[in-house]
Each structure stands twice: as structure tokens, then as C-alpha cells.
PDB file of C-alpha atoms and ligand atoms in Angstrom:
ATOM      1  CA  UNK A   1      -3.227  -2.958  19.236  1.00 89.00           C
ATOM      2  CA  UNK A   2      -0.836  -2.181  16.125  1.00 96.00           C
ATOM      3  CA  UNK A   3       1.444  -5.078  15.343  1.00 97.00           C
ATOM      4  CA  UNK A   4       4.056  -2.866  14.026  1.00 98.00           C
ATOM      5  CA  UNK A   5       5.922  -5.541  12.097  1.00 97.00           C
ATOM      6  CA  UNK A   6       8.182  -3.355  10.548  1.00 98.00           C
ATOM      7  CA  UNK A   7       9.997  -3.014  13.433  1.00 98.00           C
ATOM      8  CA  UNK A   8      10.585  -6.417  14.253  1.00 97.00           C
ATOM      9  CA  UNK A   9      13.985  -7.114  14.004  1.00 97.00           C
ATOM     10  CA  UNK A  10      13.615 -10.113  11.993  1.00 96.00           C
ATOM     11  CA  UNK A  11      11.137  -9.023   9.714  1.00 98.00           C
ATOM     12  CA  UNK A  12      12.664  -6.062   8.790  1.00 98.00           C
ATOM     13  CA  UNK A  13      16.001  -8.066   7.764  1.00 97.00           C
ATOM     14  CA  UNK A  14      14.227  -9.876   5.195  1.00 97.00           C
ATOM     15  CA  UNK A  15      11.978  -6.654   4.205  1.00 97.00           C
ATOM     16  CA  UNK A  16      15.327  -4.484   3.556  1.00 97.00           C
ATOM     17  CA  UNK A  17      16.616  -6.905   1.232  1.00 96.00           C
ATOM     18  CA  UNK A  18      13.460  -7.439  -1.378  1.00 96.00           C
ATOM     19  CA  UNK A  19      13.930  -5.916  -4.736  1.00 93.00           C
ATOM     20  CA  UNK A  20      11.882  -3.080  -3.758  1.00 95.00           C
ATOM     21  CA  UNK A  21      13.767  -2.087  -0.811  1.00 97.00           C
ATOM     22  CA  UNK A  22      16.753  -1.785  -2.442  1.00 97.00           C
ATOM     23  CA  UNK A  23      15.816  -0.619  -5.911  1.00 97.00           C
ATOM     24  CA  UNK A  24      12.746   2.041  -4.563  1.00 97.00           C
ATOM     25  CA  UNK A  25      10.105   2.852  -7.238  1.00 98.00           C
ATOM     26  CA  UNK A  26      11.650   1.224  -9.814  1.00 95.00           C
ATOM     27  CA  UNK A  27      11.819  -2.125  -8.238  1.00 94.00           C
ATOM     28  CA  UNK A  28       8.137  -2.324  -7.509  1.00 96.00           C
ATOM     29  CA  UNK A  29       6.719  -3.506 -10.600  1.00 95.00           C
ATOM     30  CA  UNK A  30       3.001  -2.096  -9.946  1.00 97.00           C
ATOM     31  CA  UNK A  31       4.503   1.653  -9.800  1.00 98.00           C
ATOM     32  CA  UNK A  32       4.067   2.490 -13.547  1.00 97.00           C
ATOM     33  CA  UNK A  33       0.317   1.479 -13.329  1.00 98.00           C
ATOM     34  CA  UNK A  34       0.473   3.126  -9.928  1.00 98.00           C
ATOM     35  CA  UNK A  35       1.863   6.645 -11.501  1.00 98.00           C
ATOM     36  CA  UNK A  36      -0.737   6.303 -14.308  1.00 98.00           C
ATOM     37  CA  UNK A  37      -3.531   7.316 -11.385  1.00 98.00           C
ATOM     38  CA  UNK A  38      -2.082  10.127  -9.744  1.00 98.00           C
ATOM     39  CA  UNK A  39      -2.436  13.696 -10.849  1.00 98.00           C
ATOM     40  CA  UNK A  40       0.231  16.378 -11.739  1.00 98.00           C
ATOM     41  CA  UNK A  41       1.427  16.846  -8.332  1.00 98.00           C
ATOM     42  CA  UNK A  42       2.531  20.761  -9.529  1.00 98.00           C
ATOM     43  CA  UNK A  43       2.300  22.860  -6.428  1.00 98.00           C
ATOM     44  CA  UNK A  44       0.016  19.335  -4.586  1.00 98.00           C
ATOM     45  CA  UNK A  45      -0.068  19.419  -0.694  1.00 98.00           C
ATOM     46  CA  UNK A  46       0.485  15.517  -0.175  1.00 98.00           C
ATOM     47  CA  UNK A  47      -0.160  12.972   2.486  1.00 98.00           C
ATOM     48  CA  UNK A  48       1.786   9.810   2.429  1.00 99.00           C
ATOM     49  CA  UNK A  49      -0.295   6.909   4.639  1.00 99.00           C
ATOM     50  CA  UNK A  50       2.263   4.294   5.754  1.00 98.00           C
ATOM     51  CA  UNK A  51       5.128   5.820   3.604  1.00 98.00           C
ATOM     52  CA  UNK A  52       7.938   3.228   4.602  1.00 98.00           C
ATOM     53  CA  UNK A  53      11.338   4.184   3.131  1.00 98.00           C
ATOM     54  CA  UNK A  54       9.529   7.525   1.726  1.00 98.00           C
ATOM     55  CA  UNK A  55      10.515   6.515  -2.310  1.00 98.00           C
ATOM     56  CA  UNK A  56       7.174   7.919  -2.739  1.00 98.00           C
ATOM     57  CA  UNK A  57       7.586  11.432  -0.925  1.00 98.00           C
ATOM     58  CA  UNK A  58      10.659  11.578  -2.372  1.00 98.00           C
ATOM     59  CA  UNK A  59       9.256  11.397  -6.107  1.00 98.00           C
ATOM     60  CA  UNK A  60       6.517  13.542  -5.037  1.00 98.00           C
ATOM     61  CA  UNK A  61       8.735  16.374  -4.279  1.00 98.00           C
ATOM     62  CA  UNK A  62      10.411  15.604  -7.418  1.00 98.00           C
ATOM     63  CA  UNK A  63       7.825  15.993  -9.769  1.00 98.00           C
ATOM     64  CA  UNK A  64       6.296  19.726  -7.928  1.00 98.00           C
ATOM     65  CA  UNK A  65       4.677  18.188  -4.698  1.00 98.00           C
ATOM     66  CA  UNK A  66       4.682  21.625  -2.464  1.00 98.00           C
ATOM     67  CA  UNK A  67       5.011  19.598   0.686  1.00 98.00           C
ATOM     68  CA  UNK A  68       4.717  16.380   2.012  1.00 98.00           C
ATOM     69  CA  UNK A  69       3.913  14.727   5.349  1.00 98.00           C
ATOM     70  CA  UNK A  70       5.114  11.347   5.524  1.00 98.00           C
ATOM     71  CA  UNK A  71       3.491   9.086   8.233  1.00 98.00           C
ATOM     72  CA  UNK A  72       4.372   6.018   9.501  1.00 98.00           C
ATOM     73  CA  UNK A  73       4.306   3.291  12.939  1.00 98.00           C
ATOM     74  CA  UNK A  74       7.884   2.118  12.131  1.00 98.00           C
ATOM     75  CA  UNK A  75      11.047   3.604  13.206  1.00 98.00           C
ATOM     76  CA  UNK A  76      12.904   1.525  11.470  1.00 98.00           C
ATOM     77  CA  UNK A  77      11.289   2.166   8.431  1.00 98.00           C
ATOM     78  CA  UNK A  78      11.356   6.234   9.299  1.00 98.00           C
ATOM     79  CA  UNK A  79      15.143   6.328  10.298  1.00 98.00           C
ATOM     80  CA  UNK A  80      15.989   5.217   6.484  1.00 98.00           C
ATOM     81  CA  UNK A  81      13.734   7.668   4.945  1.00 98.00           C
ATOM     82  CA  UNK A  82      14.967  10.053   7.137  1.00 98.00           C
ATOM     83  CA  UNK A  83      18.143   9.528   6.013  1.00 98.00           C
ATOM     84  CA  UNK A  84      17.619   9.717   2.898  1.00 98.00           C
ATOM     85  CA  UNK A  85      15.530  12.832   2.646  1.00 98.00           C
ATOM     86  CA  UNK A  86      17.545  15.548   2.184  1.00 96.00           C
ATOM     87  CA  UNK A  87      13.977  17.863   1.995  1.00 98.00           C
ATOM     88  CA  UNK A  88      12.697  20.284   4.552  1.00 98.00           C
ATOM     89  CA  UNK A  89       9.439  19.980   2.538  1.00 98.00           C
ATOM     90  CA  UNK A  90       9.154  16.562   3.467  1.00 98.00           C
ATOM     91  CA  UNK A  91       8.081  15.908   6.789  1.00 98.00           C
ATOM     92  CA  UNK A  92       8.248  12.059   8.786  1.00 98.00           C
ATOM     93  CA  UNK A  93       5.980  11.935  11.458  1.00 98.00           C
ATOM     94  CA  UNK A  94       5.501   8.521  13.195  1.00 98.00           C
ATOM     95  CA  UNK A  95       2.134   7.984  13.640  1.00 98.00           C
ATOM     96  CA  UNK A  96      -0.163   5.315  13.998  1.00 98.00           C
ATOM     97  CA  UNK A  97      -2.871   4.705  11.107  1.00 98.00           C
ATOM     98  CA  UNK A  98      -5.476   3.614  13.220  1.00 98.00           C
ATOM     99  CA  UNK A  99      -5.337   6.965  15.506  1.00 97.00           C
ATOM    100  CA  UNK A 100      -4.578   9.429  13.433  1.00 97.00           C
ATOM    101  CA  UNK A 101      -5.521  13.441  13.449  1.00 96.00           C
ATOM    102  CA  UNK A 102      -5.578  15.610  10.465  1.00 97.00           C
ATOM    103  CA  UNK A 103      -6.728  19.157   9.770  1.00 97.00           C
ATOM    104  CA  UNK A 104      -9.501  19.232   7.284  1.00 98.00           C
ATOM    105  CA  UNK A 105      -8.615  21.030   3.914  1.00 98.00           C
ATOM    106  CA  UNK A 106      -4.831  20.684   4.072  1.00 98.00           C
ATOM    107  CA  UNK A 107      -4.126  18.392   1.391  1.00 98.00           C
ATOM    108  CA  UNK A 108      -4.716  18.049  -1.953  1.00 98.00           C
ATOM    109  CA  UNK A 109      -3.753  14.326  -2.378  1.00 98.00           C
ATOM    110  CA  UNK A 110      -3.998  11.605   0.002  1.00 99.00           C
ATOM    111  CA  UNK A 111      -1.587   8.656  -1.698  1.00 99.00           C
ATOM    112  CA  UNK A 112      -0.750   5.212   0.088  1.00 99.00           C
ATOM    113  CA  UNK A 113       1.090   2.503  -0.943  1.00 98.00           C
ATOM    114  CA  UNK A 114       0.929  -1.614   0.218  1.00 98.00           C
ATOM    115  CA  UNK A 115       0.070   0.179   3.687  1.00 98.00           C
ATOM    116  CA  UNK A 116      -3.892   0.035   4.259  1.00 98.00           C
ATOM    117  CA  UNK A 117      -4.680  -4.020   4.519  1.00 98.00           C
ATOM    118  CA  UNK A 118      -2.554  -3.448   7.756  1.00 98.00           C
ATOM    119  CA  UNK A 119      -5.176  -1.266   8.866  1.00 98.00           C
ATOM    120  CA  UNK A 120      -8.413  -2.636  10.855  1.00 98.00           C
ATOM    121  CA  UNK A 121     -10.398   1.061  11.137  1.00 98.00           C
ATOM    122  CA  UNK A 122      -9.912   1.610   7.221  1.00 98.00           C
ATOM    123  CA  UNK A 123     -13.197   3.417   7.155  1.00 98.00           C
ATOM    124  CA  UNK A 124     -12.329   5.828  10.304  1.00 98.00           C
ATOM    125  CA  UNK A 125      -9.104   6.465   8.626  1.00 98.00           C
ATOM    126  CA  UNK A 126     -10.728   7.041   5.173  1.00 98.00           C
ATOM    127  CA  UNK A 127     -12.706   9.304   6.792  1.00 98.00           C
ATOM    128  CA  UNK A 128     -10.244  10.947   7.856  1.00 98.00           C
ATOM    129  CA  UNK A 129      -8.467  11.300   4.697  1.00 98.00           C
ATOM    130  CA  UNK A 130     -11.832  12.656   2.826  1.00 98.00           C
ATOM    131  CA  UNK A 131     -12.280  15.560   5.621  1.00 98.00           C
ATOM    132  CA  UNK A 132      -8.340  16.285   5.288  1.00 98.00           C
ATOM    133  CA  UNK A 133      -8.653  16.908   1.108  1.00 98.00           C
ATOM    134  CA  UNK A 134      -9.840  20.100   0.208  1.00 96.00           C
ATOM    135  CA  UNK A 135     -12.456  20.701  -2.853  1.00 94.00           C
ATOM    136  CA  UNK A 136     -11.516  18.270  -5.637  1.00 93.00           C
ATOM    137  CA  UNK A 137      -8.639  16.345  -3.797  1.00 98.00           C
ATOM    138  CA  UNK A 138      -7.547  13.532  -4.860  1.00 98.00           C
ATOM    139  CA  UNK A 139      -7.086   9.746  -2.963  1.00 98.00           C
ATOM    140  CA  UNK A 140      -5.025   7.142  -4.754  1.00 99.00           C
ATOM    141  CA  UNK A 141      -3.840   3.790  -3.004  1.00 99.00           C
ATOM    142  CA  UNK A 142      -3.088   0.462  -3.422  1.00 98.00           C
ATOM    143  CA  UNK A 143      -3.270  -1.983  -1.399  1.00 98.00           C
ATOM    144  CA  UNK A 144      -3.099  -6.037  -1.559  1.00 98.00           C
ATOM    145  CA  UNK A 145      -5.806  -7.498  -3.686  1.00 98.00           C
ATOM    146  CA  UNK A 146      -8.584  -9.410  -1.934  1.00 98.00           C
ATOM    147  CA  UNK A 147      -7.780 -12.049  -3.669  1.00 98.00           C
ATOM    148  CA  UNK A 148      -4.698 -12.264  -2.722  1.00 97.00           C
ATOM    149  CA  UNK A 149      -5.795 -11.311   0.982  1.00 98.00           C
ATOM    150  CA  UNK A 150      -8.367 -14.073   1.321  1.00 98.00           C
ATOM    151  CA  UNK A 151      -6.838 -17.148   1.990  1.00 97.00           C
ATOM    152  CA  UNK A 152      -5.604 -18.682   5.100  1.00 93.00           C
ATOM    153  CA  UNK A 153      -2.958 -19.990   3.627  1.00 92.00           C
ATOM    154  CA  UNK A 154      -1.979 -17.675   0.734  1.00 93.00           C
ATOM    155  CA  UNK A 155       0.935 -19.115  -0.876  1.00 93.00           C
ATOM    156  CA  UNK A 156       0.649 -21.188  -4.803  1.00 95.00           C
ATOM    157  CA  UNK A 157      -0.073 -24.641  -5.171  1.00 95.00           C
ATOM    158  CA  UNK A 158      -0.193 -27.642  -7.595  1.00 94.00           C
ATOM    159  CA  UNK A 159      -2.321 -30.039  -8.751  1.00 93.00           C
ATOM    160  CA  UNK A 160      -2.091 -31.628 -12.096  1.00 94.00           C
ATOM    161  CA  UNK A 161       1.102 -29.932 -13.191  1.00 91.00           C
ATOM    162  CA  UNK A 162      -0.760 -26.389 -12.773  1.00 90.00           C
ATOM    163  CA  UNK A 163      -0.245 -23.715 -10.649  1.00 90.00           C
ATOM    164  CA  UNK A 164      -2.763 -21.957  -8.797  1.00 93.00           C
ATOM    165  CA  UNK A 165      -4.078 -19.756  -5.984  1.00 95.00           C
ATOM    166  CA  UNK A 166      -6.047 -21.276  -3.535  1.00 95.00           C
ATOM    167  CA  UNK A 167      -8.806 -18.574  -2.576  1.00 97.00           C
ATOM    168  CA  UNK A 168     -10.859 -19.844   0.384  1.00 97.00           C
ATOM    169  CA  UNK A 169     -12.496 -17.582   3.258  1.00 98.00           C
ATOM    170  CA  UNK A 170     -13.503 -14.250   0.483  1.00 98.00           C
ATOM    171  CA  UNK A 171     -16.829 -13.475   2.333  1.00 98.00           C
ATOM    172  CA  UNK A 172     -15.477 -13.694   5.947  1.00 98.00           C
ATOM    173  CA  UNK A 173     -14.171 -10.398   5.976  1.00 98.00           C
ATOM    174  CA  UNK A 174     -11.363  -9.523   9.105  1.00 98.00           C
ATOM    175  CA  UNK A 175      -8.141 -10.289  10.171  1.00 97.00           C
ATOM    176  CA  UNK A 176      -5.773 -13.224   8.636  1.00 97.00           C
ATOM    177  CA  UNK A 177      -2.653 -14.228  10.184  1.00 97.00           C
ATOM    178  CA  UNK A 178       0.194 -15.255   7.785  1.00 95.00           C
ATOM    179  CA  UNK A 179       3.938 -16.144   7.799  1.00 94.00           C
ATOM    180  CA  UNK A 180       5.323 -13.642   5.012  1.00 93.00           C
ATOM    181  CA  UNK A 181       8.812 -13.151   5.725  1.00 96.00           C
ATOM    182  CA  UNK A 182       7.900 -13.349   9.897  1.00 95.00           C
ATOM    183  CA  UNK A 183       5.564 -15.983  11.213  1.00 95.00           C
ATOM    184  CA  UNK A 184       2.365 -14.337  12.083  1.00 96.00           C
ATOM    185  CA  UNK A 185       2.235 -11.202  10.349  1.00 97.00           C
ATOM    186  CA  UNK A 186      -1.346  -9.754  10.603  1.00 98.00           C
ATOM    187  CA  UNK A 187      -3.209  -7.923   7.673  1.00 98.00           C
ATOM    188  CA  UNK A 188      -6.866  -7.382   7.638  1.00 98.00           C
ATOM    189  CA  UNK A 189      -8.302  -8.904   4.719  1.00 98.00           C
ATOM    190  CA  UNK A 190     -11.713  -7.603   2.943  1.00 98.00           C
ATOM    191  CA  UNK A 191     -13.585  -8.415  -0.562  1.00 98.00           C
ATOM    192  CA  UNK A 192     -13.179  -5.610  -3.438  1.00 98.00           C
ATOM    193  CA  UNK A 193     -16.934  -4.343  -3.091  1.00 98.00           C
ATOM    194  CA  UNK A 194     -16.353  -3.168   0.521  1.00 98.00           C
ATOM    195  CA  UNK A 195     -12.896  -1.415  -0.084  1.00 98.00           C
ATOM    196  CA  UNK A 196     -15.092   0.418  -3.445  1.00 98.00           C
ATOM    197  CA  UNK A 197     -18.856   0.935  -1.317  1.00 98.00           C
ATOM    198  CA  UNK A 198     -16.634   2.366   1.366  1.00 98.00           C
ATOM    199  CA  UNK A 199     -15.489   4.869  -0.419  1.00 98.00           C
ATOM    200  CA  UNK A 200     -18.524   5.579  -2.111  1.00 98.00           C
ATOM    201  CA  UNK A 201     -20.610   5.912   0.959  1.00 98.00           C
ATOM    202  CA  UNK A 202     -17.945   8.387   2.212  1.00 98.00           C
ATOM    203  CA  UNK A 203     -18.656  10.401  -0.704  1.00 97.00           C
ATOM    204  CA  UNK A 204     -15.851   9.692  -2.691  1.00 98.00           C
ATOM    205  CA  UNK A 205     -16.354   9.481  -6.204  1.00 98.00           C
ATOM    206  CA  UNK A 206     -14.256   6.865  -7.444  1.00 98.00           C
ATOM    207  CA  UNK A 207     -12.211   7.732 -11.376  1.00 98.00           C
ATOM    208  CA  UNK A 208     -10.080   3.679 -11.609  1.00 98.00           C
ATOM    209  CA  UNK A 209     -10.052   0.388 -10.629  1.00 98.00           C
ATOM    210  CA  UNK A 210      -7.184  -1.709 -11.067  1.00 98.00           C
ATOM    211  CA  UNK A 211      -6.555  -5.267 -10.572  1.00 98.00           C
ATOM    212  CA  UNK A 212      -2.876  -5.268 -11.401  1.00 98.00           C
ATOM    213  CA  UNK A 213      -0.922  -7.897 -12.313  1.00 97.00           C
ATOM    214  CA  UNK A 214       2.296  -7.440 -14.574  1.00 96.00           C
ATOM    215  CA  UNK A 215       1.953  -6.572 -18.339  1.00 95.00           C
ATOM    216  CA  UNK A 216       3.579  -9.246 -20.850  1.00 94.00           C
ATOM    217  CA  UNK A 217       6.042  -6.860 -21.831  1.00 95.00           C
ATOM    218  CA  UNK A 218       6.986  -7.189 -18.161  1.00 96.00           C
ATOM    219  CA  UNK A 219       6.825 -10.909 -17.966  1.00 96.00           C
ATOM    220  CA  UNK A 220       8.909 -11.022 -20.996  1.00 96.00           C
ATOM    221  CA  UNK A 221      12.095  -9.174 -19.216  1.00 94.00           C
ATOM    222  CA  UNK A 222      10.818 -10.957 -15.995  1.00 92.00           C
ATOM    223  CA  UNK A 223       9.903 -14.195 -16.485  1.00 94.00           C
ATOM    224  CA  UNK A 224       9.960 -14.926 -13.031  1.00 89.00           C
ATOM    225  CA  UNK A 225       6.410 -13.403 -12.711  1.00 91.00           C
ATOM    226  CA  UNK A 226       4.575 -15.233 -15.436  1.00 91.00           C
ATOM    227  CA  UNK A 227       2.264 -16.867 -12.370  1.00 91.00           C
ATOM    228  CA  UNK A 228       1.637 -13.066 -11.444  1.00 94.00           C
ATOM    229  CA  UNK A 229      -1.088 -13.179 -13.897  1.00 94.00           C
ATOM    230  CA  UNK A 230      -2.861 -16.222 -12.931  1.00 94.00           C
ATOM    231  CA  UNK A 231      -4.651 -13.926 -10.306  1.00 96.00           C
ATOM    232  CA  UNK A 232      -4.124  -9.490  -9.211  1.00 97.00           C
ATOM    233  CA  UNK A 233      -1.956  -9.304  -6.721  1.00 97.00           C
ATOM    234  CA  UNK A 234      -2.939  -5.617  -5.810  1.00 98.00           C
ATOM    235  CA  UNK A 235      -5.669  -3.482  -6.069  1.00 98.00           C
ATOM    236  CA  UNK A 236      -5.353   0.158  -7.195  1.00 98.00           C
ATOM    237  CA  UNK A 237      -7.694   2.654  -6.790  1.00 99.00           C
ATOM    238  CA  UNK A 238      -8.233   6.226  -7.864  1.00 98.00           C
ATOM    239  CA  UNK A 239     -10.890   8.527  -6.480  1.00 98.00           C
ATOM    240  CA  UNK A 240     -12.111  12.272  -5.584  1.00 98.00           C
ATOM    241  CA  UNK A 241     -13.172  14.034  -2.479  1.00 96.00           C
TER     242      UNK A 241
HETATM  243  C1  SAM B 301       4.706  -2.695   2.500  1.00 58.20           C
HETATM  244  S1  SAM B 301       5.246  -1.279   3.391  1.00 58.20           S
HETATM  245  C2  SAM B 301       5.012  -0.017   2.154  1.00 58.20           C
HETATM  246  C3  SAM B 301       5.910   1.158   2.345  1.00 58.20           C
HETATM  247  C4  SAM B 301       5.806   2.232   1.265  1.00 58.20           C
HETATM  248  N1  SAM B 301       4.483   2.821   1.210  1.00 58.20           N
HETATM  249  C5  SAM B 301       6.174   1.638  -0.074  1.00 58.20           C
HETATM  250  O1  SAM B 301       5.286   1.396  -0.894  1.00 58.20           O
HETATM  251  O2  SAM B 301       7.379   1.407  -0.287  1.00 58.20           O
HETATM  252  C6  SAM B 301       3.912  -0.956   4.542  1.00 58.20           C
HETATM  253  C7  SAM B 301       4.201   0.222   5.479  1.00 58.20           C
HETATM  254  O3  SAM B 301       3.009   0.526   6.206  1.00 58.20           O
HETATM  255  C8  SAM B 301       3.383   0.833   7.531  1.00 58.20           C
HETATM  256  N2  SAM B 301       2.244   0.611   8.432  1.00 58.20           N
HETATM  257  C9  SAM B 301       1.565  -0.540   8.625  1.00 58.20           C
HETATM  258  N3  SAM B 301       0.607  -0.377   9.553  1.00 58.20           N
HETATM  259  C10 SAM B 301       0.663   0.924   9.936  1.00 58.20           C
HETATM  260  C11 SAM B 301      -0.067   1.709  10.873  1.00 58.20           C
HETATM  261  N4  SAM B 301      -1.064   1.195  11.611  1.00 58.20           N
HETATM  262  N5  SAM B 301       0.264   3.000  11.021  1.00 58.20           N
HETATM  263  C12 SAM B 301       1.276   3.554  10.291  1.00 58.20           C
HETATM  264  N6  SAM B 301       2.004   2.854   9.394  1.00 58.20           N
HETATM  265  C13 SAM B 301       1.706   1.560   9.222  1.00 58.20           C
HETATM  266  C14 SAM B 301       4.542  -0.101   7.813  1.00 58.20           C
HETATM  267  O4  SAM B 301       5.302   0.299   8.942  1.00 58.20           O
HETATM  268  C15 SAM B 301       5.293  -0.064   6.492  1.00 58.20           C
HETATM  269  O5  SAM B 301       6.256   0.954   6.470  1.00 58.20           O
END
């Protein structure tokens, strides 16, 4: 069953007020490496997995997208894109990730953001999102790094005046239950060569990698997220159908 976390009244206090809630693209500090991996959308027929507050289906559009479908489980997180979308070419849908249809050959580029380590089917759903691309689509994501995603209790520690991240748990592959911004807040958790040998073995052929963390130009007008580079916090990944 789909947690749906986003709509949990608590949660979704906390969620509306991070920086990249209330700032969009430009308060997600990943997007510029993000942007780097996606094509000219010019004339693109896009699919936005777990689209949230639709910042991204909003740029698409912006920058020549054709159309957009926008999917999401939340309707909290769909009645504020909704609002404001002022696009007939963008469509919401609410939808579930792990049950999702899609006609083969009707897009061109299949694009999610911090949405997939919710998702326990990832390969049905990738799938999916190969047979929905027509001839030389596109799939760019990111999602949480693995690293980040490993440990049962991911949060920084201490020891001898240094900070670090505590990785335990990388091989065992599955769900992990954490308290980030609601106690038990589920996201399925699995290493970097089965996110890449899935898509490979669904005949994707995959064009970047990234482990991001912030650049030290970044660091230097946010010094805040010097410890960001001590480990990637998300992976970012660029392929064709
Ligand atoms: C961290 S937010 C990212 C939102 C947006 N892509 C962005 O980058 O701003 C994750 C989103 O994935 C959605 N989501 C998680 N699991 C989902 C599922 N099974 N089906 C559809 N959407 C899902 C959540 O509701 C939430 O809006």
C-alpha cells in the first residue's frame, strides 16, 4: 500500500515551508546539474513522475515542452500545482506510481524528480516509462543517493570533532523507515548498481551518472552545506530508450 506522505497533514506543514517549496527550481540546489541532463525540450511530449508542486512542468512548458502530464498520489501536493498552472498544456493527473498505465510511444521524455526511492515496483514502473518513450526518448531522474538511502538511521554524526555519515545496511536492499520531517516516513532504499543494471537490462542505454553534491562555488554563497560534500546526497541519471 502507498504511504502517501504528502498528504499527511503534518508532514506536509513542514514540507511547504523548506527552501524548495517556497523558492521552486531555484531553491533546489541540485537543479543546475539536474538541467545540465535534459535535452532541448523544443516541441518534447513530457511525463512528469511524482511532479509535486509541478516547478518542473511548469519550466518544461517554458522552455518548448509541447505538453505535459503531470502525475502524482498527493492532493495536496496537486491542488498547489494546480493552482499555479495557468497551462492547458499541462495536465495533473493523480495517480499512483506503483499502478500506473501509459500508452506506448507518447512521450518523448520521461523526467522525475526526488520521487522514485518512494517507489517499491521501480522496475515495473521503469518499464513502463521505456514502452511509453518513443524511438530515441529520453529518461532523466534523480532520486536520493544510496548512500544517503542506506542507513537506518540517516542523520550526521561525530566522533573526534568530525562529521560524518554513518552508512550501515548498503547490501540489504528494501524498505527503510525514517523520521524526516514525520516519524516513519517510508522510502525504499537500493545500492547504485541496481538503480544503473536496471536500466540497462530494460534496454536503456544510459548517457550520465551523477553523484551530486554542491559545487564550491555553491558552498561559498552557502556555507551551510559544506558537510554536503562529505558524501552525494542524490543520484542523477541520464539515459535513452
Ligand atoms: C520530494 S517530492 C518531489 C516533488 C517534485 N518532483 C519536485 O522535485 O519538486 C516527492 C513527490 O513524489 C510523490 N510521490 C511519492 N510516491 C508516489 C507514488 N507512489 N505515486 C505518485 N507520486 C508519488 C509525492 O507525493 C511528492 O509529491
Amino acid at each position: 500500500v502507498t504511504q502517501n506522505i504528502y498528504d499527511n497533514q503534518k508532514f506536509f506543514e513542514k514540507y511547504q515551508r523548506l527552501s524548495r517549496s517556497l523558492k521552486g527550481l531555484a531553491g533546489a540546489p541540485e537543479w543546475p546539474a539536474l538541467r545540465a541532463l535534459l535535452p532541448a525540450l523544443g516541441g518534447l511530449r513530457v511525463l512528469d513522475l511524482g511532479c509535486g508542486f509541478g516547478w518542473f512542468s511548469r519550466w518544461a512548458r517554458q522552455n518548448g515542452a509541447s505538453r505535459v502530464l503531470a502525475i502524482d498520489v498527493s492532493r495536496n501536493m496537486l491542488m498547489r500545482a494546480r493552482a499555479e498552472t495557468h497551462d492547458p498544456a499541462i495536465c495533473y493527473l493523480r495517480a499512483d506510481l506503483e499502478r500506473l498505465r501509459l500508452q506506448s510511444g507518447s512521450f518523448d521524455l520521461v523526467f522525475s524528480s526526488l520521487a522514485l526511492h518512494y517507489v517499491k515496483n521501480l522496475r515495473g514502473l521503469m518499464w513502463k516509462a521505456r514502452c511509453s518513450l518513443g524511438a530515441g526518448g529520453r529518461l532523466v531522474f534523480s532520486v536520493e543517493h544510496p548512500i544517503y538511502t542506506a542507513p537506518s538511521s540517516p542523520k550526521w554524526r561525530t566522533a573526534s570533532g568530525r562529521r560524518f555519515w554513518p552508512v550501515n545496511g548498503y547490501l540489504e536492499e528494501g524498505p527503510r523507515s525514517t523520521d524526516w520531517l514525520a516519524k516513519g516516513v517510508i522510502k525504499h532504499h537500493r545500492t547504485l548498481a541496481t538503480y544503473l543494471n536496471m536500466l540497462l537490462r530494460l534496454g536503456f542505454s544510459i548517457s550520465e551518472v551523477n553523484e551530486w553534491g554542491p559545487t564550491r562555488r555553491q558552498i561559498a554563497s552557502q556555507p551551510g552545506w559544506a558537510d554536503e560534500r562529505q558524501r552525494p546526497a542524490f543520484l542523477l541519471v541520464a539515459a535513452r530508450r
